[in-house]
Amino acid sequence: MNKLVIVGTVAFDAIETPFGKTDKILGGAATFIGLAASHFGVNTAAVSVVGGDFPEAYLKLLSDKNIDINGIEIVENGKTFFWSGKYHNDMNSRDTLATELNVLANFNPVVPKAFRNADYVMLGNLHPIVQLSVLEQMDKNPKLVVLDTMNFWMDNALEELHEVIKKVDVITINDAEARQLTGEYSLVVAARKIHEMGPRYVVIKKGEHGALLFHHEHVFFAPALPLEEVFDPTGAGDTFAGGFIGYLAGTGDTSFENMKNAIIYGSTLASFCVEKFGTERMQDLTQQEVLKRLKQFKNLTQFDISLTNAL
Amino acid sequence: MNKLVIVGTVAFDAIETPFGKTDKILGGAATFIGLAASHFGVNTAAVSVVGGDFPEAYLKLLSDKNIDINGIEIVENGKTFFWSGKYHNDMNSRDTLATELNVLANFNPVVPKAFRNADYVMLGNLHPIVQLSVLEQMDKNPKLVVLDTMNFWMDNALEELHEVIKKVDVITINDAEARQLTGEYSLVVAARKIHEMGPRYVVIKKGEHGALLFHHEHVFFAPALPLEEVFDPTGAGDTFAGGFIGYLAGTGDTSFENMKNAIIYGSTLASFCVEKFGTERMQDLTQQEVLKRLKQFKNLTQFDISLTNAL
């Protein structure tokens, strides 16, 4: 069974959408990534930090999904990272109402010894210094390192971000961030420039408009499933990334052809994530439901034009 | 050979983009639709009106593509419809600099007798009264009527627009227009409401974000081909529609499965249209080039997840 290390936040979120609002609920990049990756029979460890206020039940929820939580440091006299946001009516933009770093401010990630030989590493959105530290702790070069990041680090830690970008195989980034990072409007040109920064694979997430996977001259596109309503987009990007790397680790196949499937799995899982608040929908998601939705994705995108007598 | 009637503008366009600008060049919905449909071996007639200022060479260009031009009225003492626009840097928005209706103001379309039994009718973007008039001239119910329209008619002739929407099989409309027509943000819900207005098939065009085809509970999505640069988007929507109905008329198969292929052909042809100013790229486009790009579309969208042992 392949090993997967996930570093990222484990957090409290408070979310407001046009459909309602929540108190502090379970959130964080590592949480969403871990829940998504748990669908693929991978030996997974989460590396993160929480405060003494973090409920035992939330940790149990993760370990019940076979996520090793020995790498989640508990700072007993500290408070857990907290994020609060409010989505606008179109669900495509949001205001951050609060960001309390708390224990995250002094986070020194420690990869559990048993996972330092992992072949798969997912660097969830965090300070690039923290992401680099995880890579440095690995005993050998992993087979595949996937990096997620965001515009905040481009604004505040660009040099360190470039250090980590240089060292990863895959970067996942949204369209606005790809444009910011490269100064190019065309996503095709932006992807080419990001290749030159290091990553052999560039995934550009376009939210409700799907995701693009670039590998030099090769490109693949997966739409987001058209939904009647998006209830809460929080965690969709992390769920996508978790499905992506989870599928690759589960199959042990990092070819471009298999990455296409990984993108489809990521999109499929993300389409569930947005149906309820926070991690709620992901907690009890069954294989049966995933298979049914994969079939919808096939119907949504697959066609049958024979190119020999096409016209 | 199936017959196709296209009604729409045949016009002069003057276009400004970040890459350059043109004088008055050949444009118009019927022009782009006709050039796209000409790839499918269909017996096509264009129904339109031009002024005495319209060059013979432009009409010859259409008839050289086997488009019957007997339905293009020439008002010798009138001037041809003229549109001028300037695209912004992102190419997704534009300012209209001039709209001179000229001969279009009194356009009474006449479908040539030989085409009144056509099975395929494409109602290009025009006043809904003109579109209705074309339908009324048909000897029998066509097998498939496709309607294109825009927000201008929703603002200025909504009642007449609903009259024509009621009578068509397929409507093509962009995402903002689908939202305006229905008052629904979710495109899934918007499509359902448009179904209730009449059309069994709803195509929602999202520009660089692709196109969705809805047929009640069935949905299909085609991305736009990711391009290094969009040189001039003028006519892309009409080219898409022309490829769509041209392929359906050429194959004579209006099943949902074949409509998926038609959407792919429409997207493929539109991806060429935007590479040069106006109709320039479409004038000399070869079957070989189309086939090559269809292959790119396959690589872009097709994946191979077996659903029997998917996870």
XYZ file of C-alpha atoms in Angstrom:
622
model
C 0.000 0.000 0.000
C 1.486 3.318 -1.061
C 2.181 5.931 1.568
C 0.895 9.497 1.326
C 1.960 12.422 3.484
C -0.397 15.390 3.647
C 0.687 18.635 5.249
C -1.893 21.361 5.724
C -4.160 23.079 8.166
C -6.557 21.298 10.485
C -8.852 24.065 11.555
C -12.114 25.548 12.684
C -14.200 27.235 9.996
C -17.258 29.430 10.417
C -19.075 29.824 7.122
C -21.887 32.011 5.903
C -23.592 31.418 2.556
C -26.914 32.582 1.096
C -28.284 29.262 2.410
C -27.323 29.637 6.057
C -24.428 29.906 8.459
C -22.435 27.659 10.756
C -20.750 27.979 14.106
C -17.157 26.755 14.318
C -17.031 23.482 12.400
C -14.250 21.155 11.290
C -12.217 22.557 8.410
C -8.680 22.940 7.100
C -6.828 21.907 3.952
C -5.352 18.706 5.418
C -8.809 17.691 6.625
C -10.453 18.011 3.221
C -7.464 16.501 1.404
C -7.355 13.579 3.831
C -11.075 12.843 3.609
C -10.905 12.832 -0.180
C -7.754 10.687 -0.317
C -9.329 8.195 2.094
C -11.356 6.790 -0.800
C -8.363 5.126 -2.421
C -6.911 2.659 0.079
C -3.718 4.615 0.665
C -1.617 4.619 3.841
C -2.088 8.289 4.707
C -0.619 10.540 7.385
C -1.746 14.093 8.135
C 0.903 16.533 9.365
C -0.581 19.562 11.071
C -1.097 21.378 14.372
C -4.162 22.091 16.525
C -4.797 23.679 19.905
C -6.076 22.247 23.162
C -9.536 23.411 22.120
C -9.689 20.939 19.255
C -12.307 18.257 19.920
C -11.146 14.671 20.331
C -14.136 13.693 18.200
C -12.710 15.531 15.179
C -9.388 13.695 15.502
C -11.279 10.426 15.822
C -13.234 11.296 12.693
C -9.926 11.469 10.795
C -8.425 8.323 12.300
C -11.676 6.447 11.607
C -10.984 7.229 7.943
C -7.603 5.493 8.347
C -5.702 8.756 8.403
C -2.651 8.505 10.683
C -2.864 11.467 13.080
C 0.479 11.030 14.855
C 1.809 13.945 12.829
C -0.912 16.283 14.124
C 0.727 18.159 16.979
C -1.586 19.201 19.825
C -0.528 22.436 21.558
C -2.493 22.075 24.774
C -2.312 25.719 25.828
C -2.882 27.027 22.300
C -5.920 27.688 20.139
C -6.683 26.026 16.804
C -6.385 27.996 13.573
C -9.699 29.670 12.798
C -11.057 30.981 9.519
C -14.375 32.634 8.899
C -15.813 33.691 5.565
C -18.973 34.834 3.894
C -19.871 33.879 0.327
C -21.622 36.257 -2.017
C -24.765 35.330 -3.892
C -22.913 34.016 -6.940
C -20.795 31.717 -4.697
C -17.737 32.607 -6.769
C -16.413 35.265 -4.456
C -16.207 35.570 -0.708
C -15.141 37.927 2.036
C -12.827 36.694 4.743
C -14.365 37.779 8.031
C -11.642 36.461 10.336
C -8.290 34.686 10.148
C -6.817 33.730 13.511
C -3.545 31.911 12.982
C -3.211 30.883 16.656
C -1.040 27.715 16.889
C -0.345 27.891 13.151
C 1.874 30.942 13.723
C 4.626 28.723 15.184
C 3.977 25.522 13.291
C 7.013 23.291 12.824
C 5.770 20.281 10.905
C 7.151 16.888 11.908
C 6.653 14.020 9.480
C 6.201 10.777 11.465
C 9.230 8.471 11.034
C 7.141 5.724 9.459
C 6.127 8.101 6.659
C 9.490 9.632 5.756
C 9.864 7.134 2.928
C 6.442 7.955 1.460
C 6.236 8.035 -2.320
C 3.465 10.611 -2.382
C 3.511 14.012 -0.719
C 0.725 16.601 -0.778
C 1.813 20.064 0.289
C -1.446 21.768 1.201
C -1.747 25.546 1.178
C 0.601 26.858 3.917
C 3.630 29.108 4.239
C 6.171 27.876 1.662
C 8.776 27.573 4.433
C 6.584 24.996 6.150
C 6.067 23.168 2.864
C 9.845 23.123 2.248
C 10.464 21.775 5.736
C 8.277 18.759 4.999
C 10.164 17.999 1.798
C 13.470 18.240 3.667
C 12.327 15.627 6.160
C 11.741 12.972 3.527
C 14.342 10.173 3.476
C 14.311 9.907 -0.295
C 12.891 11.744 -3.253
C 9.162 10.991 -3.340
C 7.723 9.689 -6.580
C 5.275 12.584 -6.738
C 5.030 15.849 -4.833
C 1.911 17.981 -5.355
C 1.887 21.605 -4.217
C -1.142 23.735 -3.520
C -0.680 27.420 -2.818
C -2.480 30.743 -3.150
C -2.120 34.422 -3.998
C -1.413 35.345 -0.343
C 2.035 33.708 -0.576
C 2.709 35.359 -3.932
C 2.099 38.687 -2.225
C 3.999 37.929 0.980
C 6.601 35.176 0.446
C 7.272 35.029 -3.280
C 10.943 34.101 -3.006
C 10.258 31.181 -0.663
C 7.328 30.149 -2.827
C 9.625 29.924 -5.843
C 11.981 27.738 -3.776
C 9.258 25.193 -3.166
C 7.739 25.445 -6.668
C 11.167 24.478 -8.008
C 11.058 21.208 -6.068
C 7.594 19.839 -6.876
C 6.200 17.707 -9.688
C 2.679 19.119 -9.760
C 1.311 22.513 -8.790
C -2.396 23.205 -8.313
C -3.380 26.826 -8.543
C -6.441 28.773 -9.615
C -6.682 30.773 -12.832
C -6.284 34.198 -11.209
C -3.237 32.935 -9.298
C -1.674 31.434 -12.437
C -2.057 34.830 -14.059
C -0.589 36.618 -11.048
C 2.351 34.235 -10.788
C 3.297 34.607 -14.455
C 1.935 37.960 -15.557
C 0.270 36.180 -18.490
C -3.434 36.310 -19.253
C -3.483 33.236 -21.523
C -3.582 30.139 -19.325
C -1.707 28.200 -22.014
C 1.163 30.658 -21.859
C 0.941 30.868 -18.058
C 1.221 27.077 -17.776
C 4.294 27.096 -20.004
C 5.960 29.695 -17.778
C 5.137 27.670 -14.667
C 6.698 24.589 -16.295
C 9.868 26.658 -16.578
C 9.729 27.305 -12.825
C 9.938 23.576 -12.104
C 6.684 21.591 -12.077
C 6.280 19.075 -14.904
C 2.527 19.160 -14.369
C 0.401 22.253 -13.901
C -3.205 22.021 -12.743
C -5.195 25.227 -13.149
C -8.457 25.227 -11.206
C -11.270 27.357 -12.586
C -13.922 26.664 -9.939
C -17.322 26.180 -11.554
C -15.557 26.302 -14.945
C -13.554 23.127 -14.291
C -9.847 22.386 -14.253
C -7.019 22.137 -16.773
C -4.039 19.794 -16.547
C -0.962 20.816 -18.524
C 2.087 18.646 -19.168
C 4.173 20.534 -21.692
C 2.378 20.173 -25.030
C -0.287 17.894 -23.546
C -3.436 19.294 -22.026
C -6.523 17.785 -20.446
C -9.689 19.453 -19.252
C -12.354 18.353 -16.778
C -15.508 20.395 -16.223
C -17.112 20.869 -12.866
C -20.340 18.903 -12.714
C -23.194 21.337 -13.419
C -25.084 21.510 -10.133
C -28.515 22.875 -9.296
C -27.011 24.666 -6.384
C -23.645 25.047 -4.729
C -24.392 25.019 -1.029
C -20.901 25.774 0.326
C -17.727 25.884 -1.804
C -15.399 25.726 1.214
C -12.869 22.929 0.802
C -13.744 22.119 -2.817
C -10.225 22.908 -4.049
C -8.623 20.810 -1.309
C -11.050 17.969 -1.938
C -10.135 18.123 -5.617
C -6.416 17.949 -4.746
C -7.020 15.109 -2.280
C -8.936 13.086 -4.847
C -6.212 13.788 -7.408
C -3.230 12.636 -5.342
C -5.241 9.929 -3.574
C -6.141 8.299 -6.867
C -2.548 8.502 -8.118
C -1.203 7.024 -4.871
C -3.903 4.351 -4.847
C -3.125 3.226 -8.392
C 0.630 3.867 -8.135
C 0.523 5.140 -11.705
C 1.730 8.706 -12.322
C 1.509 8.642 -16.117
C -0.207 11.548 -17.862
C -3.030 9.253 -19.007
C -3.696 8.209 -15.427
C -3.492 11.815 -14.245
C -6.502 12.472 -16.480
C -8.424 9.924 -14.423
C -7.083 11.504 -11.239
C -8.431 14.890 -12.359
C -11.833 13.312 -12.973
C -11.809 11.699 -9.511
C -10.818 15.012 -7.960
C -13.652 16.809 -9.764
C -16.104 14.083 -8.804
C -15.254 14.290 -5.108
C -15.294 18.099 -5.175
C -18.810 17.996 -6.630
C -19.966 16.255 -3.439
C -18.016 18.534 -1.117
C -20.010 21.620 -2.121
C -23.384 19.994 -1.422
C -23.304 20.582 2.336
C -21.487 22.758 4.853
C -17.809 22.039 5.475
C -16.848 18.361 5.583
C -20.391 17.153 6.257
C -21.008 15.561 2.879
C -17.535 14.009 2.711
C -17.869 12.264 6.057
C -20.406 9.679 4.976
C -19.789 9.570 1.228
C -20.033 5.993 -0.090
C -18.199 4.283 -2.950
C -21.578 3.618 -4.509
C -22.337 7.329 -4.662
C -18.909 8.089 -6.105
C -19.330 5.481 -8.843
C -22.745 6.847 -9.756
C -21.340 10.335 -10.122
C -18.343 9.128 -12.132
C -20.889 7.745 -14.562
C -22.483 11.198 -14.729
C -19.043 12.645 -15.517
C -18.635 10.151 -18.342
C -22.018 11.077 -19.775
C -21.177 14.741 -19.373
C -17.907 14.648 -21.279
C -17.508 11.555 -23.428
C -18.458 11.510 -27.100
C -17.926 9.174 -29.956
C -16.659 10.801 -33.116
C -14.713 8.433 -35.285
C -11.847 10.384 -36.788
C -11.437 8.063 -39.756
C -14.760 9.046 -41.340
C -15.496 12.083 -39.284
C -16.940 14.443 -41.853
C -28.610 15.803 -49.334
C -30.400 17.534 -46.478
C -31.460 21.131 -46.904
C -30.559 23.847 -44.436
C -32.008 27.348 -44.318
C -29.998 29.990 -42.475
C -31.478 33.390 -41.729
C -29.225 36.051 -40.285
C -27.259 39.171 -41.031
C -24.767 39.513 -43.844
C -22.833 42.556 -42.858
C -19.783 44.762 -42.677
C -17.792 44.587 -39.461
C -14.990 46.876 -38.288
C -13.097 45.321 -35.428
C -10.501 46.534 -32.996
C -8.612 44.152 -30.718
C -5.374 44.478 -28.720
C -3.702 42.904 -31.778
C -4.847 45.382 -34.385
C -7.840 46.786 -36.206
C -9.675 46.286 -39.467
C -11.536 48.456 -41.943
C -14.962 47.260 -43.009
C -14.684 43.517 -43.583
C -17.143 40.730 -44.276
C -19.198 39.780 -41.234
C -22.683 38.877 -40.095
C -24.314 35.916 -38.385
C -25.497 34.204 -41.585
C -22.006 34.540 -43.040
C -20.269 32.823 -40.126
C -22.999 30.204 -39.771
C -22.880 29.454 -43.496
C -19.107 29.161 -43.660
C -19.121 26.742 -40.718
C -22.020 24.669 -42.070
C -20.293 24.430 -45.455
C -18.006 21.741 -44.003
C -20.742 19.120 -43.897
C -22.016 18.643 -47.446
C -25.421 20.170 -46.826
C -27.636 21.948 -49.349
C -27.594 25.366 -47.704
C -29.396 28.635 -48.420
C -28.691 31.954 -46.738
C -31.628 34.323 -46.248
C -30.545 37.905 -45.633
C -30.361 41.411 -47.023
C -27.483 43.653 -48.129
C -27.146 47.076 -49.744
C -25.854 48.153 -53.124
C -22.503 48.769 -51.439
C -21.976 45.078 -50.773
C -19.120 43.711 -52.899
C -19.898 41.094 -55.511
C -16.737 39.309 -54.348
C -18.222 38.682 -50.907
C -21.339 37.113 -52.426
C -19.134 34.982 -54.659
C -17.156 33.896 -51.612
C -20.383 32.498 -50.144
C -21.595 30.844 -53.331
C -18.145 29.318 -53.861
C -18.765 27.538 -50.541
C -21.966 26.087 -52.072
C -24.194 28.457 -50.151
C -27.286 29.351 -52.185
C -27.494 33.162 -52.194
C -30.846 33.581 -53.959
C -32.385 34.410 -50.592
C -29.997 37.320 -50.051
C -31.931 40.382 -51.138
C -29.875 43.224 -52.591
C -31.337 46.675 -51.958
C -29.467 48.626 -54.583
C -30.075 52.059 -53.117
C -29.511 50.950 -49.542
C -26.490 50.422 -47.366
C -25.398 47.135 -45.792
C -25.785 46.575 -42.046
C -22.623 47.756 -40.278
C -21.306 46.843 -36.851
C -18.152 48.094 -35.217
C -16.703 46.962 -31.905
C -13.622 47.128 -29.761
C -12.483 44.256 -27.561
C -10.918 44.785 -24.167
C -7.633 43.224 -23.173
C -9.196 40.093 -21.709
C -11.143 39.517 -24.973
C -14.211 38.564 -22.921
C -15.894 41.934 -23.103
C -16.274 44.505 -25.832
C -17.698 47.917 -26.520
C -19.975 48.422 -29.475
C -18.691 51.496 -31.301
C -21.354 51.626 -34.024
C -24.493 49.792 -35.095
C -25.972 51.025 -38.374
C -29.025 48.919 -39.230
C -29.386 50.390 -42.741
C -31.192 47.870 -44.988
C -31.761 45.578 -42.012
C -34.316 48.057 -40.620
C -36.873 46.974 -43.248
C -35.807 43.396 -43.783
C -38.570 41.058 -44.945
C -36.935 37.684 -45.304
C -37.991 35.528 -48.255
C -37.088 31.849 -48.150
C -36.367 30.638 -51.706
C -39.124 28.281 -52.925
C -36.688 25.381 -53.346
C -35.812 25.569 -49.639
C -39.274 25.815 -48.102
C -39.284 22.076 -47.486
C -35.910 22.151 -45.716
C -35.591 19.852 -42.712
C -33.084 22.095 -40.938
C -33.545 25.766 -40.102
C -31.054 28.011 -38.325
C -32.553 31.246 -37.023
C -29.515 33.487 -36.536
C -29.639 36.413 -34.133
C -32.196 38.891 -35.515
C -35.479 40.501 -34.470
C -37.774 37.662 -33.331
C -40.450 38.887 -35.771
C -38.057 38.220 -38.650
C -37.233 34.803 -37.230
C -40.946 33.978 -36.922
C -41.548 35.062 -40.494
C -39.018 32.510 -41.740
C -40.696 29.716 -39.806
C -44.093 30.715 -41.226
C -42.778 30.393 -44.776
C -41.800 26.761 -44.350
C -44.075 24.280 -46.173
C -43.887 21.708 -43.394
C -42.552 21.414 -39.894
C -38.764 21.178 -40.156
C -37.058 18.294 -38.415
C -34.920 20.688 -36.390
C -35.092 24.435 -35.805
C -32.206 26.079 -33.953
C -32.611 29.587 -32.558
C -29.852 32.000 -31.635
C -30.735 35.233 -29.885
C -29.287 37.788 -27.489
C -30.020 40.038 -24.525
C -30.965 42.962 -26.816
C -34.208 41.190 -27.790
C -34.918 40.270 -24.181
C -34.739 43.975 -23.381
C -36.663 45.202 -26.411
C -38.931 42.469 -27.810
C -39.440 39.948 -25.045
C -42.986 39.001 -25.976
C -42.099 38.292 -29.608
C -38.994 36.461 -28.468
C -41.126 34.151 -26.342
C -43.314 33.517 -29.403
C -40.359 32.236 -31.393
C -38.746 30.391 -28.450
C -42.010 28.434 -28.147
C -41.605 27.142 -31.706
C -37.990 25.953 -31.822
C -36.269 22.702 -30.921
C -32.915 24.107 -29.847
C -31.954 27.471 -28.404
C -28.361 28.699 -28.206
C -27.772 31.466 -25.718
C -24.887 32.613 -23.561
C -24.729 32.149 -19.789
C -25.575 35.761 -18.919
C -28.530 35.658 -21.316
C -29.791 32.361 -19.879
C -29.731 33.994 -16.464
C -31.492 37.115 -17.742
C -34.190 35.120 -19.546
C -35.023 33.009 -16.504
C -33.966 35.031 -13.472
C -32.018 31.999 -12.262
C -28.311 32.007 -11.458
C -27.840 28.233 -11.617
C -27.515 27.231 -15.268
C -29.056 23.840 -14.462
C -32.171 25.530 -13.142
C -32.124 28.107 -15.957
C -32.001 25.334 -18.568
C -34.972 23.617 -16.946
C -36.986 26.836 -17.095
C -36.076 27.324 -20.753
C -37.237 23.771 -21.479
C -40.599 24.832 -20.078
C -40.657 27.716 -22.584
C -40.531 25.265 -25.508
C -37.064 24.120 -26.640
C -36.288 20.455 -26.013
C -32.582 21.257 -26.236
C -30.828 24.173 -24.579
C -27.256 25.097 -25.492
C -25.611 27.516 -23.085
C -22.442 29.104 -24.468
C -19.827 30.179 -21.940
C -17.224 31.594 -24.326
C -13.727 30.583 -23.257
C -15.361 28.335 -20.633
C -17.032 26.079 -23.194
C -20.632 25.135 -23.842
C -23.328 23.058 -22.142
C -26.050 21.072 -23.911
C -29.140 20.291 -21.840
C -31.919 17.891 -22.822
C -34.099 17.545 -19.740
C -32.162 15.358 -17.308
C -29.304 14.813 -19.789
C -26.391 17.184 -19.974
C -23.211 17.350 -22.056
C -20.294 19.730 -21.804
C -17.634 20.724 -24.317
C -14.733 22.974 -23.344
C -13.321 25.631 -25.592
C -9.915 24.574 -26.821
C -7.294 26.293 -24.633
C -5.560 28.703 -27.004
C -2.338 30.642 -26.672
C -4.149 33.683 -27.859
C -7.591 34.669 -29.034
C -6.999 37.053 -31.894
C -10.593 38.110 -32.603
C -13.677 36.508 -30.999
C -16.089 38.035 -33.554
C -18.295 35.348 -35.063
C -17.198 32.553 -32.731
C -20.730 32.019 -31.405
C -22.203 31.946 -34.910
C -19.460 29.615 -36.116
C -20.248 27.328 -33.194
C -23.941 27.340 -34.127
C -23.130 26.766 -37.801
C -20.929 23.796 -36.990
C -23.609 22.437 -34.685
C -26.524 22.520 -37.133
C -24.300 21.770 -40.126
C -23.105 18.533 -38.552
C -26.660 17.526 -37.590
C -27.954 18.275 -41.087
C -24.994 16.524 -42.685
C -25.495 13.347 -40.677
C -29.310 13.598 -40.608
C -29.210 12.348 -37.027
C -30.749 14.584 -34.358
C -30.394 12.166 -31.439
C -28.928 13.500 -28.192
C -25.838 11.319 -28.647
C -25.201 12.838 -32.059
C -25.829 16.329 -30.711
C -22.828 15.752 -28.451
C -20.717 15.290 -31.570
C -22.340 18.373 -33.112
C -21.330 20.421 -30.061
C -17.753 19.179 -30.450
C -17.743 20.118 -34.140
C -19.143 23.536 -33.300
C -16.438 24.087 -30.675
C -13.764 22.861 -33.047
C -14.767 25.243 -35.816
C -15.123 28.142 -33.360
C -11.562 27.529 -32.178
C -10.357 28.313 -35.699
C -12.630 31.324 -36.143
C -10.930 33.285 -33.349
C -7.438 32.832 -34.792
C -7.744 35.631 -37.347
C -9.863 38.696 -38.010
C -13.450 38.133 -39.073
C -14.034 35.277 -41.509
C -10.397 35.130 -42.671
C -9.501 31.852 -40.998
C -12.773 30.178 -41.983
C -12.387 30.981 -45.666
C -9.553 28.573 -46.345
C -9.998 26.066 -43.534
C -9.340 22.513 -44.738
C -10.872 19.178 -43.662
C -7.375 18.062 -42.726
C -7.008 20.914 -40.255
C -10.449 20.225 -38.796
C -9.646 16.545 -38.297
C -6.370 17.372 -36.588
C -8.113 19.696 -34.174
C -10.889 17.177 -33.480
C -8.112 14.850 -32.370
C -6.886 17.579 -30.003
C -10.426 17.831 -28.615
C -10.466 14.096 -28.013
C -7.145 14.256 -26.182
C -8.380 17.240 -24.225
C -11.545 15.622 -22.927
C -11.524 11.841 -23.214
C -10.431 9.611 -20.356
C -10.601 5.933 -19.632
C -11.926 5.078 -16.209
C -13.528 1.670 -16.100
C -16.523 1.925 -13.810
C -16.607 -1.767 -12.979
C -13.361 -1.663 -10.994
C -13.010 2.063 -10.664
C -11.738 2.452 -7.134
